[in-house]
PDB file of C-alpha atoms in Angstrom:
ATOM      1  CA  UNK L   1      -0.441  69.545  44.401  1.00 50.00           C
ATOM      2  CA  UNK L   2       2.822  67.620  44.603  1.00 54.00           C
ATOM      3  CA  UNK L   3       4.356  66.080  41.520  1.00 60.00           C
ATOM      4  CA  UNK L   4       2.822  63.267  39.508  1.00 55.00           C
ATOM      5  CA  UNK L   5       4.078  59.690  39.294  1.00 61.00           C
ATOM      6  CA  UNK L   6       4.476  58.872  35.578  1.00 61.00           C
ATOM      7  CA  UNK L   7       4.738  55.126  36.245  1.00 65.00           C
ATOM      8  CA  UNK L   8       1.449  55.038  38.147  1.00 62.00           C
ATOM      9  CA  UNK L   9      -0.250  57.200  35.520  1.00 58.00           C
ATOM     10  CA  UNK L  10       0.938  54.976  32.680  1.00 65.00           C
ATOM     11  CA  UNK L  11      -0.122  51.766  34.416  1.00 72.00           C
ATOM     12  CA  UNK L  12      -3.268  51.965  32.277  1.00 74.00           C
ATOM     13  CA  UNK L  13      -1.597  53.465  29.230  1.00 74.00           C
ATOM     14  CA  UNK L  14      -3.576  51.426  26.701  1.00 84.00           C
ATOM     15  CA  UNK L  15      -6.885  52.557  28.175  1.00 85.00           C
ATOM     16  CA  UNK L  16      -5.795  56.172  28.525  1.00 82.00           C
ATOM     17  CA  UNK L  17      -4.730  56.404  24.898  1.00 89.00           C
ATOM     18  CA  UNK L  18      -8.190  55.533  23.524  1.00 94.00           C
ATOM     19  CA  UNK L  19      -9.645  59.050  23.880  1.00 96.00           C
ATOM     20  CA  UNK L  20      -6.357  60.495  22.602  1.00 96.00           C
ATOM     21  CA  UNK L  21      -6.689  58.510  19.390  1.00 97.00           C
ATOM     22  CA  UNK L  22     -10.292  59.581  18.909  1.00 98.00           C
ATOM     23  CA  UNK L  23      -9.426  63.221  19.557  1.00 98.00           C
ATOM     24  CA  UNK L  24      -6.604  63.121  17.002  1.00 98.00           C
ATOM     25  CA  UNK L  25      -8.998  61.580  14.492  1.00 98.00           C
ATOM     26  CA  UNK L  26     -11.232  64.644  14.807  1.00 98.00           C
ATOM     27  CA  UNK L  27      -8.390  66.963  13.806  1.00 98.00           C
ATOM     28  CA  UNK L  28      -7.424  68.061  10.307  1.00 98.00           C
ATOM     29  CA  UNK L  29      -3.781  67.692   9.369  1.00 98.00           C
ATOM     30  CA  UNK L  30      -1.640  70.824   9.644  1.00 98.00           C
ATOM     31  CA  UNK L  31       1.151  70.338   7.072  1.00 98.00           C
ATOM     32  CA  UNK L  32       4.269  72.091   8.422  1.00 97.00           C
ATOM     33  CA  UNK L  33       2.042  73.870  10.936  1.00 98.00           C
ATOM     34  CA  UNK L  34       2.386  74.374  14.687  1.00 98.00           C
ATOM     35  CA  UNK L  35       0.613  72.387  17.401  1.00 98.00           C
ATOM     36  CA  UNK L  36       0.577  73.096  21.140  1.00 98.00           C
ATOM     37  CA  UNK L  37      -0.362  70.166  23.375  1.00 98.00           C
ATOM     38  CA  UNK L  38      -1.507  71.373  26.798  1.00 98.00           C
ATOM     39  CA  UNK L  39      -1.053  68.773  29.516  1.00 96.00           C
ATOM     40  CA  UNK L  40       1.378  66.662  27.507  1.00 95.00           C
ATOM     41  CA  UNK L  41       2.241  64.402  30.461  1.00 92.00           C
ATOM     42  CA  UNK L  42       4.970  61.829  29.725  1.00 92.00           C
ATOM     43  CA  UNK L  43       5.119  62.911  26.077  1.00 95.00           C
ATOM     44  CA  UNK L  44       4.735  59.521  24.406  1.00 94.00           C
ATOM     45  CA  UNK L  45       1.391  60.453  22.865  1.00 96.00           C
ATOM     46  CA  UNK L  46       2.418  64.027  22.092  1.00 97.00           C
ATOM     47  CA  UNK L  47       5.265  62.610  20.029  1.00 97.00           C
ATOM     48  CA  UNK L  48       2.736  60.953  17.718  1.00 97.00           C
ATOM     49  CA  UNK L  49       1.180  64.293  16.768  1.00 98.00           C
ATOM     50  CA  UNK L  50       4.129  65.186  14.529  1.00 98.00           C
ATOM     51  CA  UNK L  51       3.502  62.394  12.028  1.00 97.00           C
ATOM     52  CA  UNK L  52      -0.222  61.936  12.505  1.00 98.00           C
ATOM     53  CA  UNK L  53      -0.936  65.620  11.844  1.00 98.00           C
ATOM     54  CA  UNK L  54       2.035  66.294   9.504  1.00 98.00           C
ATOM     55  CA  UNK L  55       3.061  69.102  11.834  1.00 98.00           C
ATOM     56  CA  UNK L  56       6.222  71.142  11.420  1.00 98.00           C
ATOM     57  CA  UNK L  57       6.442  71.982  15.134  1.00 98.00           C
ATOM     58  CA  UNK L  58       4.816  70.418  18.186  1.00 98.00           C
ATOM     59  CA  UNK L  59       5.228  71.945  21.640  1.00 98.00           C
ATOM     60  CA  UNK L  60       4.208  69.874  24.652  1.00 98.00           C
ATOM     61  CA  UNK L  61       3.368  71.906  27.755  1.00 98.00           C
ATOM     62  CA  UNK L  62       3.059  70.553  31.297  1.00 96.00           C
ATOM     63  CA  UNK L  63       3.635  71.845  34.839  1.00 93.00           C
ATOM     64  CA  UNK L  64       4.882  68.525  36.258  1.00 91.00           C
ATOM     65  CA  UNK L  65       8.692  68.233  36.473  1.00 93.00           C
ATOM     66  CA  UNK L  66       8.528  64.429  36.611  1.00 91.00           C
ATOM     67  CA  UNK L  67       6.285  64.258  33.552  1.00 91.00           C
ATOM     68  CA  UNK L  68       8.536  66.633  31.619  1.00 95.00           C
ATOM     69  CA  UNK L  69      11.584  64.596  32.596  1.00 95.00           C
ATOM     70  CA  UNK L  70       9.881  61.499  31.211  1.00 93.00           C
ATOM     71  CA  UNK L  71       8.861  63.395  28.066  1.00 95.00           C
ATOM     72  CA  UNK L  72      12.241  64.928  27.260  1.00 96.00           C
ATOM     73  CA  UNK L  73      13.753  61.857  25.494  1.00 96.00           C
ATOM     74  CA  UNK L  74      10.917  62.035  22.938  1.00 97.00           C
ATOM     75  CA  UNK L  75      12.061  65.477  21.790  1.00 96.00           C
ATOM     76  CA  UNK L  76      13.644  66.113  18.397  1.00 97.00           C
ATOM     77  CA  UNK L  77      13.892  68.852  15.783  1.00 98.00           C
ATOM     78  CA  UNK L  78      10.111  69.089  15.377  1.00 98.00           C
ATOM     79  CA  UNK L  79       9.123  68.340  18.962  1.00 98.00           C
ATOM     80  CA  UNK L  80      10.017  70.100  22.203  1.00 98.00           C
ATOM     81  CA  UNK L  81       8.608  70.244  25.712  1.00 98.00           C
ATOM     82  CA  UNK L  82       8.224  73.286  27.923  1.00 97.00           C
ATOM     83  CA  UNK L  83       7.190  73.872  31.525  1.00 97.00           C
ATOM     84  CA  UNK L  84       4.016  75.890  31.919  1.00 96.00           C
ATOM     85  CA  UNK L  85       0.458  76.025  33.220  1.00 94.00           C
ATOM     86  CA  UNK L  86      -2.243  75.339  30.681  1.00 91.00           C
ATOM     87  CA  UNK L  87      -4.156  78.456  31.744  1.00 90.00           C
ATOM     88  CA  UNK L  88      -1.114  80.735  31.600  1.00 93.00           C
ATOM     89  CA  UNK L  89       1.306  79.522  28.891  1.00 95.00           C
ATOM     90  CA  UNK L  90       1.521  81.626  25.732  1.00 94.00           C
ATOM     91  CA  UNK L  91       3.148  80.441  22.490  1.00 96.00           C
ATOM     92  CA  UNK L  92       5.515  82.791  20.685  1.00 93.00           C
ATOM     93  CA  UNK L  93       3.282  83.052  17.620  1.00 96.00           C
ATOM     94  CA  UNK L  94      -0.207  82.004  16.482  1.00 98.00           C
ATOM     95  CA  UNK L  95      -0.598  78.224  16.183  1.00 98.00           C
ATOM     96  CA  UNK L  96      -2.610  75.986  13.885  1.00 98.00           C
ATOM     97  CA  UNK L  97      -3.925  73.617  16.533  1.00 98.00           C
ATOM     98  CA  UNK L  98      -4.377  73.809  20.282  1.00 98.00           C
ATOM     99  CA  UNK L  99      -4.693  70.245  21.528  1.00 98.00           C
ATOM    100  CA  UNK L 100      -5.425  69.129  25.089  1.00 98.00           C
ATOM    101  CA  UNK L 101      -6.184  65.570  26.143  1.00 96.00           C
ATOM    102  CA  UNK L 102      -7.368  65.061  29.753  1.00 92.00           C
ATOM    103  CA  UNK L 103      -5.963  68.242  31.285  1.00 94.00           C
ATOM    104  CA  UNK L 104      -8.591  71.012  31.221  1.00 96.00           C
ATOM    105  CA  UNK L 105     -10.487  69.549  34.199  1.00 92.00           C
ATOM    106  CA  UNK L 106      -7.579  70.396  36.527  1.00 88.00           C
ATOM    107  CA  UNK L 107      -8.306  74.135  36.313  1.00 91.00           C
ATOM    108  CA  UNK L 108     -11.323  76.351  36.868  1.00 91.00           C
ATOM    109  CA  UNK L 109     -13.035  78.799  34.493  1.00 94.00           C
ATOM    110  CA  UNK L 110     -13.171  76.578  31.430  1.00 97.00           C
ATOM    111  CA  UNK L 111     -14.897  79.270  29.392  1.00 97.00           C
ATOM    112  CA  UNK L 112     -12.013  81.617  30.131  1.00 97.00           C
ATOM    113  CA  UNK L 113      -9.324  79.045  29.335  1.00 97.00           C
ATOM    114  CA  UNK L 114     -10.985  78.047  26.060  1.00 98.00           C
ATOM    115  CA  UNK L 115     -11.240  81.721  25.090  1.00 98.00           C
ATOM    116  CA  UNK L 116      -7.546  82.134  25.870  1.00 98.00           C
ATOM    117  CA  UNK L 117      -6.620  79.133  23.751  1.00 98.00           C
ATOM    118  CA  UNK L 118      -8.833  80.377  20.928  1.00 98.00           C
ATOM    119  CA  UNK L 119      -6.891  83.675  20.895  1.00 98.00           C
ATOM    120  CA  UNK L 120      -3.687  81.699  20.305  1.00 98.00           C
ATOM    121  CA  UNK L 121      -4.952  80.332  16.977  1.00 98.00           C
ATOM    122  CA  UNK L 122      -4.010  81.449  13.496  1.00 98.00           C
ATOM    123  CA  UNK L 123      -6.735  81.790  10.854  1.00 98.00           C
ATOM    124  CA  UNK L 124      -8.437  78.424  10.300  1.00 98.00           C
ATOM    125  CA  UNK L 125      -6.863  77.179  13.521  1.00 98.00           C
ATOM    126  CA  UNK L 126      -8.345  74.255  15.378  1.00 98.00           C
ATOM    127  CA  UNK L 127      -9.163  73.616  19.012  1.00 98.00           C
ATOM    128  CA  UNK L 128      -9.335  69.956  20.118  1.00 98.00           C
ATOM    129  CA  UNK L 129     -10.013  69.117  23.758  1.00 98.00           C
ATOM    130  CA  UNK L 130     -10.898  65.998  25.731  1.00 98.00           C
ATOM    131  CA  UNK L 131     -12.078  66.324  29.310  1.00 97.00           C
ATOM    132  CA  UNK L 132     -13.146  63.567  31.749  1.00 95.00           C
ATOM    133  CA  UNK L 133     -16.615  63.893  33.258  1.00 95.00           C
ATOM    134  CA  UNK L 134     -16.844  60.843  35.504  1.00 92.00           C
ATOM    135  CA  UNK L 135     -17.530  62.495  38.843  1.00 88.00           C
ATOM    136  CA  UNK L 136     -20.723  60.488  39.362  1.00 91.00           C
ATOM    137  CA  UNK L 137     -19.008  57.086  39.205  1.00 94.00           C
ATOM    138  CA  UNK L 138     -19.397  55.300  42.593  1.00 95.00           C
ATOM    139  CA  UNK L 139     -15.656  54.942  43.088  1.00 95.00           C
ATOM    140  CA  UNK L 140     -15.297  58.719  43.510  1.00 91.00           C
ATOM    141  CA  UNK L 141     -18.131  58.912  46.031  1.00 91.00           C
ATOM    142  CA  UNK L 142     -16.532  56.096  48.011  1.00 95.00           C
ATOM    143  CA  UNK L 143     -13.194  57.926  47.924  1.00 93.00           C
ATOM    144  CA  UNK L 144     -14.822  60.935  49.547  1.00 92.00           C
ATOM    145  CA  UNK L 145     -16.716  58.903  52.136  1.00 94.00           C
ATOM    146  CA  UNK L 146     -13.570  57.117  53.292  1.00 95.00           C
ATOM    147  CA  UNK L 147     -11.673  60.414  53.352  1.00 94.00           C
ATOM    148  CA  UNK L 148     -14.307  61.814  55.699  1.00 95.00           C
ATOM    149  CA  UNK L 149     -13.551  58.942  58.078  1.00 96.00           C
ATOM    150  CA  UNK L 150      -9.922  60.082  58.054  1.00 95.00           C
ATOM    151  CA  UNK L 151     -10.823  63.754  58.490  1.00 95.00           C
ATOM    152  CA  UNK L 152      -8.828  64.329  61.710  1.00 94.00           C
ATOM    153  CA  UNK L 153      -5.652  63.187  59.959  1.00 95.00           C
ATOM    154  CA  UNK L 154      -5.872  65.702  57.095  1.00 93.00           C
ATOM    155  CA  UNK L 155      -3.951  68.924  57.468  1.00 83.00           C
ATOM    156  CA  UNK L 156      -6.269  71.764  56.576  1.00 84.00           C
ATOM    157  CA  UNK L 157      -9.372  69.628  56.124  1.00 90.00           C
ATOM    158  CA  UNK L 158     -10.409  66.958  53.663  1.00 92.00           C
ATOM    159  CA  UNK L 159      -9.669  67.937  50.044  1.00 85.00           C
ATOM    160  CA  UNK L 160     -12.325  67.523  47.406  1.00 74.00           C
ATOM    161  CA  UNK L 161     -12.022  63.984  45.954  1.00 60.00           C
ATOM    162  CA  UNK L 162     -11.938  65.164  42.326  1.00 63.00           C
ATOM    163  CA  UNK L 163     -12.114  68.437  40.470  1.00 70.00           C
ATOM    164  CA  UNK L 164     -15.665  69.580  39.792  1.00 77.00           C
ATOM    165  CA  UNK L 165     -15.196  72.317  37.195  1.00 90.00           C
ATOM    166  CA  UNK L 166     -16.334  70.259  34.189  1.00 95.00           C
ATOM    167  CA  UNK L 167     -19.352  71.616  32.303  1.00 97.00           C
ATOM    168  CA  UNK L 168     -22.143  69.875  30.418  1.00 97.00           C
ATOM    169  CA  UNK L 169     -21.375  68.977  26.777  1.00 98.00           C
ATOM    170  CA  UNK L 170     -23.927  71.475  25.486  1.00 98.00           C
ATOM    171  CA  UNK L 171     -22.239  74.231  27.505  1.00 98.00           C
ATOM    172  CA  UNK L 172     -18.940  73.551  25.746  1.00 98.00           C
ATOM    173  CA  UNK L 173     -20.741  73.614  22.395  1.00 98.00           C
ATOM    174  CA  UNK L 174     -22.152  77.044  23.185  1.00 98.00           C
ATOM    175  CA  UNK L 175     -18.764  78.352  24.317  1.00 98.00           C
ATOM    176  CA  UNK L 176     -17.051  77.204  21.126  1.00 98.00           C
ATOM    177  CA  UNK L 177     -19.860  78.625  18.999  1.00 98.00           C
ATOM    178  CA  UNK L 178     -19.747  81.983  20.774  1.00 98.00           C
ATOM    179  CA  UNK L 179     -15.979  82.088  20.228  1.00 98.00           C
ATOM    180  CA  UNK L 180     -16.540  81.821  16.471  1.00 98.00           C
ATOM    181  CA  UNK L 181     -16.072  78.081  16.012  1.00 98.00           C
ATOM    182  CA  UNK L 182     -17.512  76.302  13.002  1.00 98.00           C
ATOM    183  CA  UNK L 183     -17.981  72.641  12.044  1.00 98.00           C
ATOM    184  CA  UNK L 184     -18.426  71.940  15.767  1.00 98.00           C
ATOM    185  CA  UNK L 185     -18.096  68.454  17.175  1.00 98.00           C
ATOM    186  CA  UNK L 186     -18.960  67.973  20.852  1.00 98.00           C
ATOM    187  CA  UNK L 187     -19.657  64.439  21.998  1.00 98.00           C
ATOM    188  CA  UNK L 188     -20.069  62.516  25.245  1.00 98.00           C
ATOM    189  CA  UNK L 189     -18.378  59.110  25.054  1.00 97.00           C
ATOM    190  CA  UNK L 190     -18.540  56.256  27.563  1.00 97.00           C
ATOM    191  CA  UNK L 191     -15.320  54.241  27.509  1.00 97.00           C
ATOM    192  CA  UNK L 192     -15.585  50.656  28.712  1.00 96.00           C
ATOM    193  CA  UNK L 193     -12.345  49.608  30.375  1.00 94.00           C
ATOM    194  CA  UNK L 194     -12.028  45.974  31.374  1.00 95.00           C
ATOM    195  CA  UNK L 195      -9.724  45.989  34.411  1.00 94.00           C
ATOM    196  CA  UNK L 196      -8.329  42.814  35.966  1.00 95.00           C
ATOM    197  CA  UNK L 197     -10.149  43.264  39.277  1.00 96.00           C
ATOM    198  CA  UNK L 198     -12.513  45.641  41.047  1.00 97.00           C
ATOM    199  CA  UNK L 199      -9.602  46.898  43.140  1.00 95.00           C
ATOM    200  CA  UNK L 200      -7.858  48.118  39.997  1.00 94.00           C
ATOM    201  CA  UNK L 201     -10.342  51.011  39.895  1.00 94.00           C
ATOM    202  CA  UNK L 202      -8.487  52.313  42.948  1.00 94.00           C
ATOM    203  CA  UNK L 203      -5.173  51.953  41.130  1.00 91.00           C
ATOM    204  CA  UNK L 204      -6.635  53.912  38.214  1.00 88.00           C
ATOM    205  CA  UNK L 205      -7.538  56.985  40.260  1.00 88.00           C
ATOM    206  CA  UNK L 206      -4.448  56.609  42.448  1.00 86.00           C
ATOM    207  CA  UNK L 207      -2.543  58.130  39.537  1.00 80.00           C
ATOM    208  CA  UNK L 208      -4.867  61.143  39.312  1.00 82.00           C
ATOM    209  CA  UNK L 209      -7.609  62.046  41.809  1.00 84.00           C
ATOM    210  CA  UNK L 210      -6.037  60.416  44.866  1.00 88.00           C
ATOM    211  CA  UNK L 211      -2.993  62.679  44.529  1.00 86.00           C
ATOM    212  CA  UNK L 212      -4.910  65.300  46.499  1.00 87.00           C
ATOM    213  CA  UNK L 213      -5.303  62.915  49.423  1.00 90.00           C
ATOM    214  CA  UNK L 214      -1.717  61.711  49.195  1.00 89.00           C
ATOM    215  CA  UNK L 215      -0.435  65.267  49.416  1.00 87.00           C
ATOM    216  CA  UNK L 216      -2.552  66.114  52.464  1.00 91.00           C
ATOM    217  CA  UNK L 217      -1.676  63.040  54.564  1.00 93.00           C
ATOM    218  CA  UNK L 218       1.585  61.816  55.972  1.00 93.00           C
ATOM    219  CA  UNK L 219       2.785  58.593  54.266  1.00 93.00           C
ATOM    220  CA  UNK L 220       1.577  56.182  56.961  1.00 96.00           C
ATOM    221  CA  UNK L 221      -1.881  57.770  57.071  1.00 95.00           C
ATOM    222  CA  UNK L 222      -2.123  57.757  53.293  1.00 93.00           C
ATOM    223  CA  UNK L 223      -1.270  54.044  53.178  1.00 96.00           C
ATOM    224  CA  UNK L 224      -4.003  53.403  55.742  1.00 97.00           C
ATOM    225  CA  UNK L 225      -6.438  55.521  53.726  1.00 96.00           C
ATOM    226  CA  UNK L 226      -5.695  53.669  50.498  1.00 95.00           C
ATOM    227  CA  UNK L 227      -6.120  50.296  52.224  1.00 97.00           C
ATOM    228  CA  UNK L 228      -9.477  51.347  53.702  1.00 97.00           C
ATOM    229  CA  UNK L 229     -10.594  52.851  50.381  1.00 96.00           C
ATOM    230  CA  UNK L 230      -9.719  49.682  48.468  1.00 97.00           C
ATOM    231  CA  UNK L 231     -11.633  47.529  50.968  1.00 98.00           C
ATOM    232  CA  UNK L 232     -14.655  49.833  50.707  1.00 97.00           C
ATOM    233  CA  UNK L 233     -14.634  49.757  46.905  1.00 97.00           C
ATOM    234  CA  UNK L 234     -14.518  45.961  46.797  1.00 97.00           C
ATOM    235  CA  UNK L 235     -17.217  45.713  49.470  1.00 97.00           C
ATOM    236  CA  UNK L 236     -19.532  48.185  47.752  1.00 96.00           C
ATOM    237  CA  UNK L 237     -18.979  47.218  44.124  1.00 97.00           C
ATOM    238  CA  UNK L 238     -18.335  43.506  44.648  1.00 97.00           C
ATOM    239  CA  UNK L 239     -15.530  41.179  43.674  1.00 97.00           C
ATOM    240  CA  UNK L 240     -15.288  41.084  39.888  1.00 97.00           C
ATOM    241  CA  UNK L 241     -12.514  39.529  37.818  1.00 97.00           C
ATOM    242  CA  UNK L 242     -12.495  41.220  35.364  1.00 97.00           C
ATOM    243  CA  UNK L 243     -14.203  44.470  36.351  1.00 97.00           C
ATOM    244  CA  UNK L 244     -15.887  46.821  33.877  1.00 97.00           C
ATOM    245  CA  UNK L 245     -14.811  50.363  34.725  1.00 96.00           C
ATOM    246  CA  UNK L 246     -16.978  52.796  32.782  1.00 97.00           C
ATOM    247  CA  UNK L 247     -15.476  56.213  32.196  1.00 96.00           C
ATOM    248  CA  UNK L 248     -17.255  59.168  30.592  1.00 97.00           C
ATOM    249  CA  UNK L 249     -15.362  61.803  28.627  1.00 97.00           C
ATOM    250  CA  UNK L 250     -16.313  64.814  26.509  1.00 98.00           C
ATOM    251  CA  UNK L 251     -14.505  65.254  23.199  1.00 98.00           C
ATOM    252  CA  UNK L 252     -14.782  68.608  21.463  1.00 98.00           C
ATOM    253  CA  UNK L 253     -13.363  70.061  18.274  1.00 98.00           C
ATOM    254  CA  UNK L 254     -13.911  73.285  16.360  1.00 98.00           C
ATOM    255  CA  UNK L 255     -12.312  75.250  13.537  1.00 98.00           C
ATOM    256  CA  UNK L 256     -11.964  79.037  13.683  1.00 98.00           C
ATOM    257  CA  UNK L 257     -11.874  80.701  10.234  1.00 98.00           C
ATOM    258  CA  UNK L 258     -10.752  84.088  11.555  1.00 96.00           C
ATOM    259  CA  UNK L 259      -8.090  85.148  14.016  1.00 95.00           C
ATOM    260  CA  UNK L 260      -9.408  86.412  17.338  1.00 89.00           C
TER     261      UNK L 260
END
């Protein structure tokens, strides 16, 4: 996938930070400890982890050059950013908290990734993860239906509209338990985002899921796709000002008394 657009992603920054805040609230402070934030994005929220968790070192990891460029000015003595894939990056030493807000869904084999992150923890380390699970919202189905209408214009066939690797909440609970987690918290939360108009739901996923379509179409065809998609969303869901965009996410946290 081509690079992200930080400006488009942060268009709904206030709404996107809500699950971040709730995930941080699940975590115990790590005085002078080390935190790795997988999928740090533009870094503005990662920067808050230093004070909110009393951390001595926070490392933000992302594979997007544009996101890392946006994040870099937030860096300081206790905070740095590094390029890496969340399913391949390895910290130099055991860490006290592996944190990941809205990134795990971009890769497959969640059980394997969570096991890998668990092995990076020091004794009494924590694992805190938030993953979207909104595949069944109508806007994603409409995105796929309109893409099918544009099928001849896609190089290599129509990409999947969104990633589909997310598991059920109870599956994540079992994975964390089997990895030795205690004091488990796994919850499904429906966030209620009041957007200005129905069409803003398209702008929301334009910064994430629609990247796959953008990358597989030439610019003129993508513009035509987005216009057709927006018209279909408004036609199907109706004209609403404001529009309630419901978004489901899974928040999970566990503590691991022993090293792996």
